[in-house]
Coordinates of N, CA and C in Angstrom, one line a residue:
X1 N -18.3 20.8 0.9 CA -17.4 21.0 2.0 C -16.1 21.7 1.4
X2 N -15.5 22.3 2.5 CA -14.1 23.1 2.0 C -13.3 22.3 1.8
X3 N -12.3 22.0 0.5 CA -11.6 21.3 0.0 C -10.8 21.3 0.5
X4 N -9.9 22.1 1.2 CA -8.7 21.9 2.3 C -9.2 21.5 3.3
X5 N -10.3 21.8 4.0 CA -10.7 20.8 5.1 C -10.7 18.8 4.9
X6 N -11.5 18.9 3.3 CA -11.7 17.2 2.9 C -10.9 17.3 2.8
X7 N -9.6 17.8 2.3 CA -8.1 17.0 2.4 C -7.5 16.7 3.6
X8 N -7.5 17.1 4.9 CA -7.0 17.2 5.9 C -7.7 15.7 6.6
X9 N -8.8 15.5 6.3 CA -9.6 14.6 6.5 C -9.1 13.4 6.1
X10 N -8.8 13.4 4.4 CA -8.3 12.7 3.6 C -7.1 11.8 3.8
X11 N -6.1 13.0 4.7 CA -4.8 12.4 5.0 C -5.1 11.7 6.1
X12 N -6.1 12.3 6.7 CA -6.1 12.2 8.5 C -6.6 10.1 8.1
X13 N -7.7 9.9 7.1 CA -8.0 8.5 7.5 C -6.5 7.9 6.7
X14 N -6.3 8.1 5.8 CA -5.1 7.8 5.0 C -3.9 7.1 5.9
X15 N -3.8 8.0 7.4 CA -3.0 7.6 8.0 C -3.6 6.3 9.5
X16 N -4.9 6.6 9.4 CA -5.7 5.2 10.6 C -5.8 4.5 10.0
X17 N -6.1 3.9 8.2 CA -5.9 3.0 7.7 C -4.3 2.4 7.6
X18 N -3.3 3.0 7.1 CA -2.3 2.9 7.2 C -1.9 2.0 8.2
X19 N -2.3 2.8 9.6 CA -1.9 2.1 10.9 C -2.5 0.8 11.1
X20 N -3.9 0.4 11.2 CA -4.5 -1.0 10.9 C -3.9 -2.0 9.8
X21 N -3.1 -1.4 8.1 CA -2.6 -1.9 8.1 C -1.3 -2.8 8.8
X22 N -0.4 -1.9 9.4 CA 1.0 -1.9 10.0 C 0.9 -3.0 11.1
X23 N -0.4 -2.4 12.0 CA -0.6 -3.4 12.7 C -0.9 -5.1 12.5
X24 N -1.5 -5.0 11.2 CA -1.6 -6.2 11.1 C -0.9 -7.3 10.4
X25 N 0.0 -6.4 9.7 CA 1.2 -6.9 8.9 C 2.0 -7.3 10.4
X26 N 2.3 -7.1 11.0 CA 3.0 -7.1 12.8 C 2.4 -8.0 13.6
X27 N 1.3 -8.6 13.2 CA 0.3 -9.3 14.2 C 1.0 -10.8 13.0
X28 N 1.2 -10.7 11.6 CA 1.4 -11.5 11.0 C 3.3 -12.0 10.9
X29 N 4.1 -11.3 11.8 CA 5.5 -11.1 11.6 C 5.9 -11.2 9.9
X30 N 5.4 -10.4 9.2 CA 5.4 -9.8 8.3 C 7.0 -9.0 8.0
X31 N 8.0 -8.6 6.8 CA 9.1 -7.8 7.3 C 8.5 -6.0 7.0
X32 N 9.7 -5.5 7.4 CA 9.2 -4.0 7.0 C 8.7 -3.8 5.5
X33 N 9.2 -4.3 4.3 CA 8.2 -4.5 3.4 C 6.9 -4.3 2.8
X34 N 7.1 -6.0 3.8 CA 5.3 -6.2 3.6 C 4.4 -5.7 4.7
X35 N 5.1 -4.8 5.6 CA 4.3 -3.9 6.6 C 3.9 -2.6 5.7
X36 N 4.5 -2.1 4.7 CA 4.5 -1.0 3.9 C 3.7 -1.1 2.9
X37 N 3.8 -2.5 2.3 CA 2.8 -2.9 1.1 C 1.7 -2.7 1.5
X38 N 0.9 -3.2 2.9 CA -0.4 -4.1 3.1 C -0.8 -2.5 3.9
X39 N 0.5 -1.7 4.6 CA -0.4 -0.3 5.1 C -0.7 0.7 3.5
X40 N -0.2 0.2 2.6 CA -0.3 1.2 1.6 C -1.7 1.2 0.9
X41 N -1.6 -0.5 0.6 CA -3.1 -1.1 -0.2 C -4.5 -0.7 0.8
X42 N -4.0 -0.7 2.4 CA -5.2 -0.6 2.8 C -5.2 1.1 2.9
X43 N -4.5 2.2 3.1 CA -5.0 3.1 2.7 C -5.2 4.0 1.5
X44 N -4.8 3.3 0.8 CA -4.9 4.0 -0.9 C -5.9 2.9 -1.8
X45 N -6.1 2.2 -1.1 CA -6.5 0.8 -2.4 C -8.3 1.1 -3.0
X46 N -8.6 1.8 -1.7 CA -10.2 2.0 -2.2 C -10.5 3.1 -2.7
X47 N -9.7 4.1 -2.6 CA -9.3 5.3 -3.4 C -9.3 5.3 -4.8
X48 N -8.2 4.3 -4.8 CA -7.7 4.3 -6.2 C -9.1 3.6 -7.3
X49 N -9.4 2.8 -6.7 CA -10.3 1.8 -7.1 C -11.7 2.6 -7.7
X50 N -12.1 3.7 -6.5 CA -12.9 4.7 -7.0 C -12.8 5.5 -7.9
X51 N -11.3 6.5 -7.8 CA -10.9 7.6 -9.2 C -10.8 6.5 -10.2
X52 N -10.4 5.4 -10.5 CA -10.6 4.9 -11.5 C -11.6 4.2 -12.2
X53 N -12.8 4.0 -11.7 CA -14.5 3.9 -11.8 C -14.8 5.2 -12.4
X54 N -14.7 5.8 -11.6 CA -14.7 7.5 -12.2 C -14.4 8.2 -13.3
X55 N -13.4 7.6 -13.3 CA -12.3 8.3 -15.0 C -11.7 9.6 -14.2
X56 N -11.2 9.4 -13.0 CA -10.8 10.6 -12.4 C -8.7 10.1 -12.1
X57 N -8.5 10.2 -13.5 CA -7.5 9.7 -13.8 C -6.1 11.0 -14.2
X58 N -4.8 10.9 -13.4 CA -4.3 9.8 -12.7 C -4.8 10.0 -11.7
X59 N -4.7 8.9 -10.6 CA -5.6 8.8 -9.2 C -4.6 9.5 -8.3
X60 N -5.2 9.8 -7.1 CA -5.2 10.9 -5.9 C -3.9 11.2 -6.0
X61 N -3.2 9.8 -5.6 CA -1.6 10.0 -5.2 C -0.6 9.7 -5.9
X62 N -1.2 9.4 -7.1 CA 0.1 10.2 -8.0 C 0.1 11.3 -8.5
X63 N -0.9 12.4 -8.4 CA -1.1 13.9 -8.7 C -0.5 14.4 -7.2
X64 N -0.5 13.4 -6.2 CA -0.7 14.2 -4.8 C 0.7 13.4 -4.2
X65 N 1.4 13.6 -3.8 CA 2.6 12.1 -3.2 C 2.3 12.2 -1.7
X66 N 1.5 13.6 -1.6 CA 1.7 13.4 0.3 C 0.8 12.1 0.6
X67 N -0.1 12.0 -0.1 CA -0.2 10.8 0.7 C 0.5 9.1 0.8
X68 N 1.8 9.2 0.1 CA 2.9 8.1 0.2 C 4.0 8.4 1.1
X69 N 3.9 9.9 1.6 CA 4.4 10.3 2.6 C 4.0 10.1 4.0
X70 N 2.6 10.2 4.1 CA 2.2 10.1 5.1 C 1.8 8.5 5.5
X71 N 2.0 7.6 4.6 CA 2.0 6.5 4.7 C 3.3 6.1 5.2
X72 N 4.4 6.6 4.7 CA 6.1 6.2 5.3 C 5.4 6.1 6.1
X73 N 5.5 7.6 6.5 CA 6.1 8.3 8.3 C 4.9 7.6 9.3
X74 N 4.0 7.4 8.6 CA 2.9 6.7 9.2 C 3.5 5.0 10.4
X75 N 3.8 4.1 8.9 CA 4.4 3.0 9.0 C 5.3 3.1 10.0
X76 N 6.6 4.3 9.7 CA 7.9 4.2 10.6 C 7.8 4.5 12.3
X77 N 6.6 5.9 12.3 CA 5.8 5.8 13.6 C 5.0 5.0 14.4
X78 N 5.0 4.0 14.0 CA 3.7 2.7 14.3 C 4.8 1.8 14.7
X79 N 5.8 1.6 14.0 CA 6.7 0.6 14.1 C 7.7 0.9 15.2
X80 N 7.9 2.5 16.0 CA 8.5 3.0 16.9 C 7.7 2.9 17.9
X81 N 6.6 3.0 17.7 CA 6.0 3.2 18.7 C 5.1 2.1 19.5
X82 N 4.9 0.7 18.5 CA 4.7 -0.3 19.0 C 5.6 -1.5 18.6
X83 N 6.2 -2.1 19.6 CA 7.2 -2.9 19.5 C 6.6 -4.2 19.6
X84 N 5.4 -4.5 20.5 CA 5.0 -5.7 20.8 C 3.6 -5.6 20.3
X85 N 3.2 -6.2 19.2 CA 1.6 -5.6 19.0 C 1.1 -7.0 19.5
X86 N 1.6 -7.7 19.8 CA 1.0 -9.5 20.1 C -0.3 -8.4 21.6
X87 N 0.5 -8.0 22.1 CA 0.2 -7.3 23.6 C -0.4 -6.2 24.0
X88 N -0.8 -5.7 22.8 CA -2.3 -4.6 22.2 C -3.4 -5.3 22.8
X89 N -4.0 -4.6 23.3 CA -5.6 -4.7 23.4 C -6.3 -5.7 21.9
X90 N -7.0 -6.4 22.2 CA -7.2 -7.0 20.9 C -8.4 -6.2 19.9
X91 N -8.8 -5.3 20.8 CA -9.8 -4.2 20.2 C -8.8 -2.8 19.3
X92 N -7.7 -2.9 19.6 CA -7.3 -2.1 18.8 C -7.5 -1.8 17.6
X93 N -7.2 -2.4 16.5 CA -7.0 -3.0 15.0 C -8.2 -2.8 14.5
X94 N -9.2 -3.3 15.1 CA -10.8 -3.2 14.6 C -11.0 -1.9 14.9
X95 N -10.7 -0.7 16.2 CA -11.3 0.4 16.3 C -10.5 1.4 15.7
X96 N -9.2 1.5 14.9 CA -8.4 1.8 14.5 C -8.8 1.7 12.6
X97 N -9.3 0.9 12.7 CA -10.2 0.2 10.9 C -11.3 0.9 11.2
X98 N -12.0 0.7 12.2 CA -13.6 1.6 12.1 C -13.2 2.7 11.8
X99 N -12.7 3.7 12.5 CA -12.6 5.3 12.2 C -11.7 5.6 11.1
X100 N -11.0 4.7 10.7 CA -10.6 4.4 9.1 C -12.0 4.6 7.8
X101 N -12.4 3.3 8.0 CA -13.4 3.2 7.4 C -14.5 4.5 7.0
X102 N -15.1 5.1 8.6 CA -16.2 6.1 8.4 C -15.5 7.4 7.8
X103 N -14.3 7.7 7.8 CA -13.4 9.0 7.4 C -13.9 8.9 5.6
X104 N -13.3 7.4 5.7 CA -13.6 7.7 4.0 C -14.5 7.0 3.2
X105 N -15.6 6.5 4.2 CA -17.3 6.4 3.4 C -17.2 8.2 2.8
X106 N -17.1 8.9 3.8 CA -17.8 10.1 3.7 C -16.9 10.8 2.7
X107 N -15.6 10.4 2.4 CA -14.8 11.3 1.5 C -15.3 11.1 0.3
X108 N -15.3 9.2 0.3 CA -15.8 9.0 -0.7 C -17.0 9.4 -1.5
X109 N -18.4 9.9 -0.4 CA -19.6 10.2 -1.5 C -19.0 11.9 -1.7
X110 N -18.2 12.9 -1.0 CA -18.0 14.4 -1.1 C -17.3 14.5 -2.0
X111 N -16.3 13.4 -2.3 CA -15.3 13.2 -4.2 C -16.1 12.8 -5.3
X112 N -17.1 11.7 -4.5 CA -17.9 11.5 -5.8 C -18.9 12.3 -6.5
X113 N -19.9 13.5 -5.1 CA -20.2 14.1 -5.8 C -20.1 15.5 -6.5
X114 N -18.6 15.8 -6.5 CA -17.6 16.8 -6.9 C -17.5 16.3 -8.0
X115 N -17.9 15.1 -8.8 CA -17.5 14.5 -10.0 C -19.0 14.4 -10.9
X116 N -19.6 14.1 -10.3 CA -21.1 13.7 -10.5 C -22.6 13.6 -9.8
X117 N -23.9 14.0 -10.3 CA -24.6 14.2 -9.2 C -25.6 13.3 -9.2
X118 N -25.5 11.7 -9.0 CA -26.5 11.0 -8.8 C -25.8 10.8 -7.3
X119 N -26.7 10.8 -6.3 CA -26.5 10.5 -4.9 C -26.3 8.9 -4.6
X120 N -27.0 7.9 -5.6 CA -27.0 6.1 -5.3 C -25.4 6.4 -5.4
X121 N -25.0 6.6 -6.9 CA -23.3 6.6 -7.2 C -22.2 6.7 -5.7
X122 N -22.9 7.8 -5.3 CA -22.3 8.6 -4.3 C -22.0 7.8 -3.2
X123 N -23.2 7.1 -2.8 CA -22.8 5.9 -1.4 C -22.3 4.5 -1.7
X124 N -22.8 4.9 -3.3 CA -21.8 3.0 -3.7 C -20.1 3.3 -3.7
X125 N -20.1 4.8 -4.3 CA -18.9 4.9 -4.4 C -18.0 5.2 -3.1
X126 N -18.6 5.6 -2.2 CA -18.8 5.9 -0.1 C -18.3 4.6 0.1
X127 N -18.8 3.8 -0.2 CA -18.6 2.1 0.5 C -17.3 1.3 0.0
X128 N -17.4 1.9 -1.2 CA -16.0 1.4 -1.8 C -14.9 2.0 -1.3
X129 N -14.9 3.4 -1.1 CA -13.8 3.8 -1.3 C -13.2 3.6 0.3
X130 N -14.7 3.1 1.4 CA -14.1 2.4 3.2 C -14.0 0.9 2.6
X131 N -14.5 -0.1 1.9 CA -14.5 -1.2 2.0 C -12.9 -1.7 1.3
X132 N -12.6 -1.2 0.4 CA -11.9 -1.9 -0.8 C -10.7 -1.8 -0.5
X133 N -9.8 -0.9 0.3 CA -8.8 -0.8 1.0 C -8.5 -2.7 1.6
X134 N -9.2 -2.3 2.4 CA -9.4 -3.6 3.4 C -9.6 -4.9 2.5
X135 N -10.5 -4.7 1.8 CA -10.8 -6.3 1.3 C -9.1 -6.6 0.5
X136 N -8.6 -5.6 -0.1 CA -7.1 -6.3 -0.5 C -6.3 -6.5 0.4
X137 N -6.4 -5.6 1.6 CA -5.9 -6.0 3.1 C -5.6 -7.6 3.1
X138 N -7.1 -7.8 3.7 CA -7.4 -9.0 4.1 C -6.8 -10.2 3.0
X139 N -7.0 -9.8 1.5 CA -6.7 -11.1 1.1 C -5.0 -11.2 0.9
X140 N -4.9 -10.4 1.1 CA -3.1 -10.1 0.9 C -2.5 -11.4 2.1
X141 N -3.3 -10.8 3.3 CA -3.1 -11.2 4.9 C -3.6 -12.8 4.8
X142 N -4.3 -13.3 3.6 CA -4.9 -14.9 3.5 C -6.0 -15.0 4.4
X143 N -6.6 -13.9 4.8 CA -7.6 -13.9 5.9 C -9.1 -13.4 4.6
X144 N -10.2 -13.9 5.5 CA -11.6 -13.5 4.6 C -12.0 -12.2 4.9
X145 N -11.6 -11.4 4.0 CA -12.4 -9.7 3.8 C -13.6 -9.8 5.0
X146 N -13.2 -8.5 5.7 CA -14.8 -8.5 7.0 C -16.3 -8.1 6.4
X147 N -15.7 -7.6 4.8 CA -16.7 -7.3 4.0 C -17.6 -8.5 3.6
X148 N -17.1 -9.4 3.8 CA -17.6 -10.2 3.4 C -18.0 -11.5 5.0
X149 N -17.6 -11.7 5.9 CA -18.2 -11.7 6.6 C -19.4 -11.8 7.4
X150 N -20.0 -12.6 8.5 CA -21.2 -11.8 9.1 C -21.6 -10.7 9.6
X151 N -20.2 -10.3 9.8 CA -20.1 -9.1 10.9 C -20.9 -7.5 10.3
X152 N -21.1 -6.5 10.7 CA -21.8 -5.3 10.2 C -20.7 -4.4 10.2
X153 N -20.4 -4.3 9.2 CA -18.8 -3.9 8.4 C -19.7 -3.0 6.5
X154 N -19.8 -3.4 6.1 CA -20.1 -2.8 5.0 C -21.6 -2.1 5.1
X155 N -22.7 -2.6 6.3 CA -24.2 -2.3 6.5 C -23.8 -1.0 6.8
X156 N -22.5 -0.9 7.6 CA -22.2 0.5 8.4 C -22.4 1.7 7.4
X157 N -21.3 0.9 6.6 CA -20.6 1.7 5.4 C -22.3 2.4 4.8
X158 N -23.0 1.6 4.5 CA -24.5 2.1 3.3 C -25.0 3.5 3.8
X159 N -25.0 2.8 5.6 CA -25.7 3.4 6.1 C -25.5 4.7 6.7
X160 N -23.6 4.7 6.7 CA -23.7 5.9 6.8 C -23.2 6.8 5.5
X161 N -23.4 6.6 4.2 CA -23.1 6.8 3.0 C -24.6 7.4 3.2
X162 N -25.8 6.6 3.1 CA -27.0 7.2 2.8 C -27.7 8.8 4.3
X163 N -27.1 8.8 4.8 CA -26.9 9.5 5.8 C -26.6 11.0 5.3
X164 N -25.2 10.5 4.8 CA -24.9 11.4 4.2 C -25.6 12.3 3.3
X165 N -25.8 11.0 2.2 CA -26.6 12.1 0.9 C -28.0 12.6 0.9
X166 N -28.5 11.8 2.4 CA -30.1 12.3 2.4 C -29.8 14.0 3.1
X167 N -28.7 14.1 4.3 CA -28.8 15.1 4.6 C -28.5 16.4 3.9
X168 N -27.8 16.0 2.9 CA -27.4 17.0 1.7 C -28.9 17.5 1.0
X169 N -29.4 16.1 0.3 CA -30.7 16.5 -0.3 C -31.7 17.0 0.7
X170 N -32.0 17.2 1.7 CA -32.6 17.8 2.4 C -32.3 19.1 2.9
X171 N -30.9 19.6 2.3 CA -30.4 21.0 2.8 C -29.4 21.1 3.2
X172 N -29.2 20.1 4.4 CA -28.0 20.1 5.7 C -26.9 20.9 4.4
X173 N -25.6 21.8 5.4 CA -24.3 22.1 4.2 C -23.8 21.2 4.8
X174 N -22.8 20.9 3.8 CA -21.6 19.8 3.0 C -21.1 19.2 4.3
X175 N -20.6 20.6 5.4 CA -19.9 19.8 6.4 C -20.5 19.0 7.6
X176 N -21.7 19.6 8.1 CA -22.4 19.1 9.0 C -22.9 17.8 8.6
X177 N -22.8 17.6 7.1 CA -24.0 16.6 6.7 C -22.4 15.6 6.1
X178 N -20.9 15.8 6.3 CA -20.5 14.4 6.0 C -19.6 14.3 7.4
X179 N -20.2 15.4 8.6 CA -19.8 14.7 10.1 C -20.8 13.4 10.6
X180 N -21.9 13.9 10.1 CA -23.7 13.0 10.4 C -23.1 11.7 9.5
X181 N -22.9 11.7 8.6 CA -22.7 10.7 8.1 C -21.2 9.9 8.5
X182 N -20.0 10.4 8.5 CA -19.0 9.8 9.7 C -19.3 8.8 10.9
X183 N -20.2 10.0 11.4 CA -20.8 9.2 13.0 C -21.5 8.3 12.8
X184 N -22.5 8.4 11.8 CA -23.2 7.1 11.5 C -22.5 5.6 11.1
X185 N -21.7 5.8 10.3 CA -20.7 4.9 10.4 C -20.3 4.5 11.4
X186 N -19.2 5.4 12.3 CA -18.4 5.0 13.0 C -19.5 4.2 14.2
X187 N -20.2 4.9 14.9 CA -21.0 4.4 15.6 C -21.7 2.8 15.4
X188 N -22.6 2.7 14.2 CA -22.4 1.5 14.2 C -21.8 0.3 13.9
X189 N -20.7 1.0 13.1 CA -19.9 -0.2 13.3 C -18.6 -0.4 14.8
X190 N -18.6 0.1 15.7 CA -17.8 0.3 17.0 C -19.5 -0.3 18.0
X191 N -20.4 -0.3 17.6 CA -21.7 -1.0 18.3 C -21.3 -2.2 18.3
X192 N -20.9 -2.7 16.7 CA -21.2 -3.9 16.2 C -19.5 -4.8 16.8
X193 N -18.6 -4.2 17.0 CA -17.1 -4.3 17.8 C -17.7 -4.4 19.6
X194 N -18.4 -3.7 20.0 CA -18.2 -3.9 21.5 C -19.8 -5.1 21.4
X195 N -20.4 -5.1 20.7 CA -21.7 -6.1 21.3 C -21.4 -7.3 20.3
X196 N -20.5 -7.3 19.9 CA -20.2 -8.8 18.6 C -21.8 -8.7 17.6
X197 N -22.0 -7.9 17.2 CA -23.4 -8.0 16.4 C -23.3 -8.6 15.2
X198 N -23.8 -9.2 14.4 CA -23.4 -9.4 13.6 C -24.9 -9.9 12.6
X199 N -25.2 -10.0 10.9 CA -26.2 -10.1 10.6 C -26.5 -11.8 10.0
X200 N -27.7 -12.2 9.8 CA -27.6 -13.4 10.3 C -27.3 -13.8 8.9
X201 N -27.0 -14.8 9.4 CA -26.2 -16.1 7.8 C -27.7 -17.0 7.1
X202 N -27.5 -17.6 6.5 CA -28.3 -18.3 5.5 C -27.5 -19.8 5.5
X203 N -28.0 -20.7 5.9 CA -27.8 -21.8 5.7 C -28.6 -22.8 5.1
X204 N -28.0 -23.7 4.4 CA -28.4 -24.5 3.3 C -28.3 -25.8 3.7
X205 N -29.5 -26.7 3.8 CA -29.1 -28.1 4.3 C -28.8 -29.1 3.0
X206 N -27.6 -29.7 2.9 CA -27.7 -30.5 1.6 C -28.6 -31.7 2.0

């Protein structure tokens, strides 16, 4: 893919994560702060977590600052623009994290494989770079990571990571084949948000 397009992309989830953080730091009467910290971790945190798996060292946004910029302006727009988040639709936050999430499954395997060319790498590193944001999210927030969860949150993530890289190895170019993989994400996990789906648990009788 054109590298000024993945970047545009890059910022674009940088700033939906951002916002699911803000909002939920707000849902927790959190101060401006810790609305800043928890939008930051969740849009930089699986990033970082990646380039440094990688050895793709220093990571994104300290070679890059726009994206601590776009996290301000991000934060300060969120905070102007929603005064009462108690009074949000309660679907917001989750469809606002989805299209977070599928932005940067797919950044993640098009950085990872700009670095290296095993494709498994590529969707583990796809899943990290949507999941890992969030899971510091969540534990920041004292809440249980959705990754971890019943819910179909990380299945999304695989499946549209492997989406991705089959369409690559089968030819599809760069861009068609990390929109296919986007949608696959997004789609089911926004399935799994409007039908409560979720994958089944294992229980243990003592």
């Amino acid at each position: 893919m054109d590298t000024s397009l993945l970047y545009l992309f890059d910022l674009f989830g940088t700033a939906i994560f951002a916002i699911s953080g803000v909002l939920l730091a707000a849902r927790l009467k959190m101060d401006p702060f810790g609305m800043v910290v928890l939008a930051s971790v969740t849009a930089i945190g699986g990033g970082s977590i990646r380039d440094m798996m990688l050895g793709a060292t220093p990571v994104f946004w300290i070679i890059d600052n726009n994206y601590l910029w776009v996290i301000f302006i991000t934060c300060l727009a969120t905070l102007l623009l929603v005064r009462q988040p108690k009074q949000l639709p309660w679907y917001i936050l989750p469809v606002c994290d989805a299209i977070g999430l599928a932005v940067f499954v797919g950044i993640g395997v098009e950085k990872t494989l700009l670095l290296q060319d095993s494709m498994m790498i590529a969707v583990i590193m796809g899943v990290l770079t949507g999941c890992g944001g969030g899971i510091i999210r969540d534990i920041l927030a004292r809440e249980i990571p959705m990754v971890l969860r019943s819910e179909i949150y990380a299945t999304a993530c695989i499946a549209g990571g492997i989406t991705h890289t089959l369409a690559l190895y089968f030819g599809l170019p760069s861009q068609p084949a990390f929109l296919l993989g986007v949608v696959t994400t997004l789609t089911i996990r926004l399935a799994a948000i409007r039908w409560h789906l979720s994958l089944p648990t294992l229980s243990v009788k003592s």
